[in-house]
Amino acid sequence: MLLELSETPYEFECVGFEPWTRAMKPRMASEHRVGCFGKLPVLCDLDPAVADARDGSPLRVGQETAITRHLAARLGLDGGDDVRARATIDSLYAFYFSTMRNNGVTHEGEHYAAGALRDAPAGLRDDAKPTTYRAMRRVNDYSVAERSIATLGHFEEILTRSETGWLGGTAAPSYVDVALFVELLELSMAMGFWSAGRLELSKPCHTPDWAERFGLPALGVFHDELRRFPGVAKYLDDASYAGRMPRYERPGYRYVT
């Protein structure tokens, strides 16, 4: 999505389970390049300026967070020379990754799960319990839905106080904004904000009902604003996003055509 937002050309290669097991995994397991861990995803930066001086091979970056930060730096979406903004964005991304991405293990986990909010009542938070993420103890007895709402509520609070409408206070979206936006798309999908395999984007302002249902107006505005960027709008409108391989059709992933 960073590449779509910046309208940067790229090639996306999805490796199926059989070719991965048969050919790619053994080959990657035998590589000894820095940044290669024998697992996917891997970003190949084809810019000759960052190629290996010894053999001209492209820069390969492994690990999801490293890939994200590398792309953000290359695309100018990391806060740039503003040390304060860069540190704030990095901190928020670490928070996002530990909560909404469940420390990189899954999109539907114990800390956050869009699916857990599908049937959750609007007033799911118990008044007898802390209502903010900050007030929650690290080890607690909250449900996944309650933890998910607390995480969304923390981002809501930050956006409400932001003078620019973006999480890091930057003039334009940064990589943590894009990361949050993708999770909000997943939330929209989990709650049925889809039509014929694509997002309903025909109306100028069509905020998903989760914004009203869970009292998250700033996140609703944020969702709409980022969705309007030309590269993002085109990507979503041509169903490229909706047509991707589903994450949780088990056992085993399968392709959607």
CSV table of C-alpha atoms in Angstrom, one decimal:
chain,number,residue,atom,x,y,z
A,1,MET,CA,0.0,0.0,0.0
A,2,LEU,CA,3.0,2.3,0.5
A,3,LEU,CA,3.9,1.8,-3.1
A,4,GLU,CA,0.3,2.4,-4.2
A,5,LEU,CA,0.0,5.6,-2.2
A,6,SER,CA,3.2,7.0,-3.7
A,7,GLU,CA,2.2,5.6,-7.1
A,8,THR,CA,5.6,3.8,-7.4
A,9,PRO,CA,5.9,1.0,-10.0
A,10,TYR,CA,6.5,-2.4,-8.6
A,11,GLU,CA,6.1,-6.1,-9.3
A,12,PHE,CA,4.3,-8.4,-6.8
A,13,GLU,CA,5.1,-12.1,-6.9
A,14,CYS,CA,2.9,-14.4,-4.8
A,15,VAL,CA,4.5,-17.8,-4.2
A,16,GLY,CA,2.2,-20.8,-3.9
A,17,PHE,CA,2.7,-23.5,-1.3
A,18,GLU,CA,3.9,-26.2,-3.7
A,19,PRO,CA,6.6,-24.2,-5.5
A,20,TRP,CA,7.7,-22.7,-2.2
A,21,THR,CA,8.1,-26.2,-0.6
A,22,ARG,CA,9.6,-27.8,-3.7
A,23,ALA,CA,12.0,-25.2,-5.0
A,24,MET,CA,12.2,-21.8,-3.2
A,25,LYS,CA,12.4,-22.8,0.4
A,26,PRO,CA,15.5,-25.1,-0.2
A,27,ARG,CA,17.2,-22.4,-2.2
A,28,MET,CA,16.5,-19.6,0.3
A,29,ALA,CA,17.5,-21.9,3.2
A,30,SER,CA,20.9,-22.3,1.6
A,31,GLU,CA,21.5,-18.5,0.9
A,32,HIS,CA,23.9,-16.7,3.2
A,33,ARG,CA,23.1,-13.1,2.3
A,34,VAL,CA,22.6,-10.6,5.0
A,35,GLY,CA,18.9,-9.9,5.2
A,36,CYS,CA,17.8,-13.3,3.9
A,37,PHE,CA,16.3,-15.6,6.6
A,38,GLY,CA,14.8,-18.4,4.5
A,39,LYS,CA,11.3,-17.0,4.8
A,40,LEU,CA,8.9,-14.7,3.1
A,41,PRO,CA,8.2,-11.8,2.6
A,42,VAL,CA,11.3,-10.5,0.9
A,43,LEU,CA,11.6,-7.1,-0.8
A,44,CYS,CA,14.0,-6.8,-3.7
A,45,ASP,CA,15.1,-3.2,-4.3
A,46,LEU,CA,16.2,-3.1,-7.9
A,47,ASP,CA,17.7,0.4,-7.8
A,48,PRO,CA,21.3,0.0,-9.1
A,49,ALA,CA,22.5,2.6,-6.5
A,50,VAL,CA,21.9,0.1,-3.7
A,51,ALA,CA,23.0,-3.1,-5.5
A,52,ASP,CA,25.8,-5.2,-4.0
A,53,ALA,CA,29.1,-3.7,-5.1
A,54,ARG,CA,30.7,-7.2,-5.3
A,55,ASP,CA,28.3,-8.9,-7.8
A,56,GLY,CA,25.7,-6.3,-8.7
A,57,SER,CA,22.9,-8.4,-7.1
A,58,PRO,CA,19.8,-6.4,-5.9
A,59,LEU,CA,19.3,-5.4,-2.3
A,60,ARG,CA,17.1,-8.0,-0.5
A,61,VAL,CA,15.3,-7.0,2.7
A,62,GLY,CA,13.6,-9.6,4.9
A,63,GLN,CA,11.3,-9.2,7.8
A,64,GLU,CA,8.0,-7.3,7.6
A,65,THR,CA,8.9,-4.4,9.8
A,66,ALA,CA,12.3,-3.9,8.1
A,67,ILE,CA,10.6,-4.0,4.7
A,68,THR,CA,8.1,-1.4,5.7
A,69,ARG,CA,10.7,1.0,7.2
A,70,HIS,CA,13.0,0.6,4.2
A,71,LEU,CA,10.2,1.4,1.8
A,72,ALA,CA,9.1,4.4,3.9
A,73,ALA,CA,12.6,5.8,3.9
A,74,ARG,CA,13.0,5.3,0.2
A,75,LEU,CA,9.6,6.9,-0.5
A,76,GLY,CA,9.9,9.8,1.9
A,77,LEU,CA,7.1,8.5,4.2
A,78,ASP,CA,9.1,8.2,7.4
A,79,GLY,CA,9.2,11.7,8.7
A,80,GLY,CA,12.3,12.7,6.7
A,81,ASP,CA,14.8,14.9,8.5
A,82,ASP,CA,12.4,15.8,11.3
A,83,VAL,CA,13.8,13.7,14.2
A,84,ARG,CA,10.8,14.2,16.4
A,85,ALA,CA,8.3,13.2,13.7
A,86,ARG,CA,10.5,10.2,12.7
A,87,ALA,CA,10.7,9.0,16.3
A,88,THR,CA,7.0,9.5,16.9
A,89,ILE,CA,6.1,7.6,13.8
A,90,ASP,CA,8.5,4.7,14.7
A,91,SER,CA,7.0,4.5,18.2
A,92,LEU,CA,3.4,4.4,16.8
A,93,TYR,CA,4.4,1.7,14.3
A,94,ALA,CA,5.9,-0.4,17.1
A,95,PHE,CA,2.6,0.0,19.0
A,96,TYR,CA,0.6,-0.9,15.9
A,97,PHE,CA,2.7,-4.0,15.3
A,98,SER,CA,2.4,-5.3,18.8
A,99,THR,CA,-1.3,-4.8,19.0
A,100,MET,CA,-3.1,-4.8,15.6
A,101,ARG,CA,-0.5,-7.2,14.1
A,102,ASN,CA,-0.3,-9.3,17.3
A,103,ASN,CA,3.5,-9.0,17.3
A,104,GLY,CA,3.7,-10.2,13.7
A,105,VAL,CA,2.1,-13.6,14.4
A,106,THR,CA,-1.3,-13.1,12.9
A,107,HIS,CA,-3.9,-10.5,12.0
A,108,GLU,CA,-6.5,-12.3,14.1
A,109,GLY,CA,-5.0,-12.8,17.5
A,110,GLU,CA,-5.3,-12.3,21.2
A,111,HIS,CA,-4.4,-8.6,21.2
A,112,TYR,CA,-6.5,-7.5,18.2
A,113,ALA,CA,-8.9,-9.2,15.7
A,114,ALA,CA,-11.2,-7.4,13.3
A,115,GLY,CA,-13.3,-10.6,13.2
A,116,ALA,CA,-13.9,-10.3,17.0
A,117,LEU,CA,-15.7,-7.0,16.4
A,118,ARG,CA,-18.1,-8.3,13.7
A,119,ASP,CA,-20.8,-9.2,16.2
A,120,ALA,CA,-19.6,-7.1,19.1
A,121,PRO,CA,-22.3,-4.7,20.6
A,122,ALA,CA,-21.6,-1.0,20.2
A,123,GLY,CA,-21.4,-0.5,24.0
A,124,LEU,CA,-19.2,-3.5,24.6
A,125,ARG,CA,-16.9,-1.8,27.1
A,126,ASP,CA,-17.8,-2.5,30.7
A,127,ASP,CA,-17.9,0.7,32.8
A,128,ALA,CA,-16.4,-1.1,35.7
A,129,LYS,CA,-13.2,-1.7,33.7
A,130,PRO,CA,-10.6,0.7,32.3
A,131,THR,CA,-11.8,2.1,29.0
A,132,THR,CA,-8.5,3.1,27.5
A,133,TYR,CA,-5.5,1.1,26.3
A,134,ARG,CA,-3.2,3.0,28.7
A,135,ALA,CA,-5.3,2.0,31.7
A,136,MET,CA,-5.2,-1.7,30.8
A,137,ARG,CA,-2.6,-3.9,32.5
A,138,ARG,CA,-0.4,-5.9,30.1
A,139,VAL,CA,-1.8,-9.1,31.5
A,140,ASN,CA,-5.5,-8.8,31.8
A,141,ASP,CA,-8.8,-10.7,31.4
A,142,TYR,CA,-10.3,-8.5,28.7
A,143,SER,CA,-11.9,-10.2,25.7
A,144,VAL,CA,-10.3,-9.9,22.3
A,145,ALA,CA,-13.1,-7.5,21.2
A,146,GLU,CA,-12.4,-5.3,24.2
A,147,ARG,CA,-8.7,-5.2,23.6
A,148,SER,CA,-9.4,-4.4,19.9
A,149,ILE,CA,-11.6,-1.5,20.8
A,150,ALA,CA,-9.1,-0.2,23.2
A,151,THR,CA,-6.4,-0.2,20.5
A,152,LEU,CA,-8.7,1.5,18.0
A,153,GLY,CA,-9.6,4.0,20.7
A,154,HIS,CA,-5.9,4.9,21.3
A,155,PHE,CA,-5.5,5.7,17.6
A,156,GLU,CA,-8.8,7.6,17.8
A,157,GLU,CA,-7.4,9.8,20.6
A,158,ILE,CA,-4.2,10.5,18.8
A,159,LEU,CA,-6.0,11.5,15.6
A,160,THR,CA,-8.4,13.7,17.6
A,161,ARG,CA,-5.5,15.7,18.9
A,162,SER,CA,-3.6,15.8,15.6
A,163,GLU,CA,-3.5,19.2,13.9
A,164,THR,CA,-2.8,17.6,10.5
A,165,GLY,CA,-5.1,14.6,10.6
A,166,TRP,CA,-2.2,12.2,10.5
A,167,LEU,CA,-0.8,10.1,13.3
A,168,GLY,CA,2.7,11.5,13.4
A,169,GLY,CA,1.6,15.2,13.0
A,170,THR,CA,3.2,15.3,9.5
A,171,ALA,CA,1.8,17.2,6.6
A,172,ALA,CA,1.2,14.1,4.6
A,173,PRO,CA,0.6,10.4,5.5
A,174,SER,CA,3.5,8.4,6.9
A,175,TYR,CA,4.0,4.6,6.9
A,176,VAL,CA,2.2,4.2,10.2
A,177,ASP,CA,-0.9,5.9,8.7
A,178,VAL,CA,-0.8,3.5,5.9
A,179,ALA,CA,-0.4,0.5,8.2
A,180,LEU,CA,-3.4,1.6,10.3
A,181,PHE,CA,-5.5,2.3,7.1
A,182,VAL,CA,-4.9,-1.3,5.9
A,183,GLU,CA,-6.2,-2.7,9.2
A,184,LEU,CA,-9.3,-0.4,8.9
A,185,LEU,CA,-9.9,-1.9,5.5
A,186,GLU,CA,-9.7,-5.4,7.1
A,187,LEU,CA,-12.2,-4.2,9.7
A,188,SER,CA,-14.5,-3.0,6.9
A,189,MET,CA,-14.2,-6.4,5.2
A,190,ALA,CA,-14.9,-8.3,8.5
A,191,MET,CA,-18.0,-6.2,9.1
A,192,GLY,CA,-19.4,-6.7,5.6
A,193,PHE,CA,-18.4,-3.4,4.0
A,194,TRP,CA,-17.9,-5.2,0.7
A,195,SER,CA,-20.1,-5.5,-2.5
A,196,ALA,CA,-19.5,-8.0,-5.2
A,197,GLY,CA,-15.9,-8.6,-4.2
A,198,ARG,CA,-14.9,-5.0,-4.0
A,199,LEU,CA,-15.0,-2.1,-1.6
A,200,GLU,CA,-18.0,0.3,-1.9
A,201,LEU,CA,-16.2,3.5,-2.9
A,202,SER,CA,-18.7,5.0,-5.2
A,203,LYS,CA,-20.0,7.7,-2.8
A,204,PRO,CA,-17.9,10.8,-2.0
A,205,CYS,CA,-18.1,10.0,1.7
A,206,HIS,CA,-19.1,6.5,2.7
A,207,THR,CA,-17.7,5.9,6.2
A,208,PRO,CA,-18.0,2.3,7.3
A,209,ASP,CA,-20.5,1.8,10.1
A,210,TRP,CA,-17.8,0.8,12.6
A,211,ALA,CA,-16.9,4.4,13.0
A,212,GLU,CA,-20.4,5.3,14.3
A,213,ARG,CA,-21.0,1.9,16.0
A,214,PHE,CA,-17.9,2.1,18.2
A,215,GLY,CA,-17.7,5.9,18.5
A,216,LEU,CA,-14.6,6.4,16.4
A,217,PRO,CA,-15.4,9.5,14.3
A,218,ALA,CA,-11.8,10.6,13.8
A,219,LEU,CA,-10.8,7.1,12.5
A,220,GLY,CA,-13.8,7.3,10.1
A,221,VAL,CA,-12.6,10.6,8.7
A,222,PHE,CA,-9.0,9.3,8.6
A,223,HIS,CA,-10.2,6.3,6.6
A,224,ASP,CA,-12.0,8.4,4.1
A,225,GLU,CA,-9.2,10.9,3.7
A,226,LEU,CA,-6.5,8.3,3.0
A,227,ARG,CA,-8.9,6.4,0.7
A,228,ARG,CA,-9.1,9.5,-1.5
A,229,PHE,CA,-5.5,9.6,-2.5
A,230,PRO,CA,-5.3,8.8,-6.2
A,231,GLY,CA,-3.0,5.8,-6.0
A,232,VAL,CA,-5.0,4.2,-3.2
A,233,ALA,CA,-8.4,4.9,-4.7
A,234,LYS,CA,-7.3,3.3,-8.0
A,235,TYR,CA,-5.9,0.3,-6.3
A,236,LEU,CA,-9.1,-0.3,-4.3
A,237,ASP,CA,-11.5,0.6,-7.2
A,238,ASP,CA,-10.0,-1.9,-9.6
A,239,ALA,CA,-10.6,-4.7,-7.1
A,240,SER,CA,-6.9,-5.5,-6.8
A,241,TYR,CA,-7.1,-5.4,-3.0
A,242,ALA,CA,-10.4,-7.3,-2.8
A,243,GLY,CA,-9.1,-10.0,-5.2
A,244,ARG,CA,-6.0,-10.9,-3.1
A,245,MET,CA,-5.6,-14.3,-1.6
A,246,PRO,CA,-7.7,-14.7,1.6
A,247,ARG,CA,-5.8,-15.0,4.9
A,248,TYR,CA,-8.0,-17.3,6.9
A,249,GLU,CA,-9.6,-19.8,4.7
A,250,ARG,CA,-8.2,-23.0,6.3
A,251,PRO,CA,-6.8,-25.6,6.0
A,252,GLY,CA,-4.3,-24.0,3.6
A,253,TYR,CA,-4.6,-20.9,1.6
A,254,ARG,CA,-6.2,-20.9,-1.8
A,255,TYR,CA,-6.3,-18.4,-4.6
A,256,VAL,CA,-9.3,-16.3,-5.5
A,257,THR,CA,-9.9,-15.7,-9.2
